[in-house]
Amino acid sequence: MNEPVIYALENGVATITLNRPEVLNALDEPLLRKLTLDVARAADDEAVRALIVTGAGRGFSAGADLGASNTGSGAVDLGERLRTRYHPLILAMRNMPKPIISAVNGVAAGAGMSIALAADVVLASTSAVFLQAFTRIGLLPDAGSTYFLPRYVGEMRARALVMIAEKLPAADAERIGLVWKVLPDEELLPYAQQLAAHLATMPTKAYALAKQALNASLGNDLGEQLETEARLQREAGLTEDFQEGVAAFRAKRAPDFKGR
Ligand code: T3D
């Protein structure tokens, strides 16, 4: 049987590929379990300095597996399912101390869209579409979509995306701020790899601290956020990479960051 998620590591970049292409990488328990483990593995491995999440085949992920063996046919407590299957994954992605790029290679629907949006940089292929599929089947958005959407695209667009629940083409997703960059289909993965390789040469610890600051800003007032920046900048100021960055600037040479 194929692995539901493939993990690969090359030159400081881990690539996690959702691998159930026959069902557009729909999310069942084995896939979510392996995906969560692989995100933790990338977080813990010092050799990993950037992460790409993408999908095998023509989809990124069609969201929860709607097959009879998974959901929708019986009295499943979906609240508990979210807590056990999805929340550890979404939190692990947001708290990951390294940059995550989602390379959305096709449809990202339901919780598949939530996973794509949990990355730091969202790239999409021209043929990708985003779909808040939840209300189409009688659910509300979950796995972080109600958190990410208003913050990324504003209240009005978030509400329309959720309620109208139509496929949003990649170009429109880029226009409203859900996607950083759209690329021709065949260029998506090469571009994601090139960007991740670049991020892997940058000061990884500063990225981790920047992510902490950005995460905290969403619940802070200005005074609290200034203090958060000061506390985290103190840590950044103690890193080898900060010394190297300044030394390289003064010597007019390229920095050699070690991620420490
Ligand atoms: O239980 C929990 O985990 C609770 C959490 C819920 C969170 C959620 O994510 S709820 C939202 C669940 N997802 C959906 O409602 C999306 C369902 N899929 C679609 O609407 C469409 O498939 C797409 C718009 C995503 C893509 O359409 P299209 O025309 O490109 O492809 P298709 O022909 O519909 O799908 C291709 C195959 O994938 C097909 O199988 P077949 O007929 O060739 O054997 C289809 O049944 C299968 N597939 C697509 N989505 C799912 C799926 N199989 C299982 N689960 C799916 N979500």
PDB file of N, CA and C in Angstrom, residues 15 52 54 103 184-194:
ATOM      1  N   THR A  15      10.293  18.201   1.915  1.00  0.00           N
ATOM      2  CA  THR A  15       9.070  18.291   1.102  1.00  0.00           C
ATOM      3  C   THR A  15       8.107  17.218   1.565  1.00  0.00           C
ATOM      4  N   ILE A  52       8.222  22.435   2.393  1.00  0.00           N
ATOM      5  CA  ILE A  52       7.207  22.596   1.345  1.00  0.00           C
ATOM      6  C   ILE A  52       6.115  21.562   1.598  1.00  0.00           C
ATOM      7  N   THR A  54       2.822  19.964  -0.431  1.00  0.00           N
ATOM      8  CA  THR A  54       2.167  19.952  -1.729  1.00  0.00           C
ATOM      9  C   THR A  54       1.349  18.667  -1.881  1.00  0.00           C
ATOM     10  N   ALA A 103       2.546  24.649  -1.673  1.00  0.00           N
ATOM     11  CA  ALA A 103       2.540  24.710  -3.137  1.00  0.00           C
ATOM     12  C   ALA A 103       1.233  24.056  -3.580  1.00  0.00           C
ATOM     13  N   PRO A 184       2.636  29.265 -13.572  1.00  0.00           N
ATOM     14  CA  PRO A 184       2.191  28.238 -14.517  1.00  0.00           C
ATOM     15  C   PRO A 184       2.359  26.857 -13.879  1.00  0.00           C
ATOM     16  N   ASP A 185       1.458  25.931 -14.193  1.00  0.00           N
ATOM     17  CA  ASP A 185       1.429  24.629 -13.514  1.00  0.00           C
ATOM     18  C   ASP A 185       2.809  23.976 -13.414  1.00  0.00           C
ATOM     19  N   GLU A 186       3.515  23.961 -14.565  1.00  0.00           N
ATOM     20  CA  GLU A 186       4.793  23.227 -14.591  1.00  0.00           C
ATOM     21  C   GLU A 186       5.900  23.964 -13.826  1.00  0.00           C
ATOM     22  N   GLU A 187       5.659  25.222 -13.502  1.00  0.00           N
ATOM     23  CA  GLU A 187       6.697  25.989 -12.783  1.00  0.00           C
ATOM     24  C   GLU A 187       6.474  26.026 -11.276  1.00  0.00           C
ATOM     25  N   LEU A 188       5.297  25.540 -10.823  1.00  0.00           N
ATOM     26  CA  LEU A 188       4.965  25.688  -9.399  1.00  0.00           C
ATOM     27  C   LEU A 188       6.002  25.024  -8.491  1.00  0.00           C
ATOM     28  N   LEU A 189       6.227  23.732  -8.694  1.00  0.00           N
ATOM     29  CA  LEU A 189       7.127  23.016  -7.777  1.00  0.00           C
ATOM     30  C   LEU A 189       8.573  23.500  -7.911  1.00  0.00           C
ATOM     31  N   PRO A 190       9.095  23.672  -9.146  1.00  0.00           N
ATOM     32  CA  PRO A 190      10.454  24.225  -9.254  1.00  0.00           C
ATOM     33  C   PRO A 190      10.590  25.573  -8.547  1.00  0.00           C
ATOM     34  N   TYR A 191       9.573  26.426  -8.685  1.00  0.00           N
ATOM     35  CA  TYR A 191       9.660  27.734  -8.027  1.00  0.00           C
ATOM     36  C   TYR A 191       9.629  27.558  -6.509  1.00  0.00           C
ATOM     37  N   ALA A 192       8.721  26.682  -6.021  1.00  0.00           N
ATOM     38  CA  ALA A 192       8.622  26.453  -4.571  1.00  0.00           C
ATOM     39  C   ALA A 192       9.953  25.926  -4.039  1.00  0.00           C
ATOM     40  N   GLN A 193      10.593  25.026  -4.817  1.00  0.00           N
ATOM     41  CA  GLN A 193      11.880  24.457  -4.385  1.00  0.00           C
ATOM     42  C   GLN A 193      12.972  25.521  -4.361  1.00  0.00           C
ATOM     43  N   GLN A 194      12.951  26.382  -5.376  1.00  0.00           N
ATOM     44  CA  GLN A 194      13.944  27.463  -5.447  1.00  0.00           C
ATOM     45  C   GLN A 194      13.766  28.424  -4.263  1.00  0.00           C
TER      46      GLN A 194
END
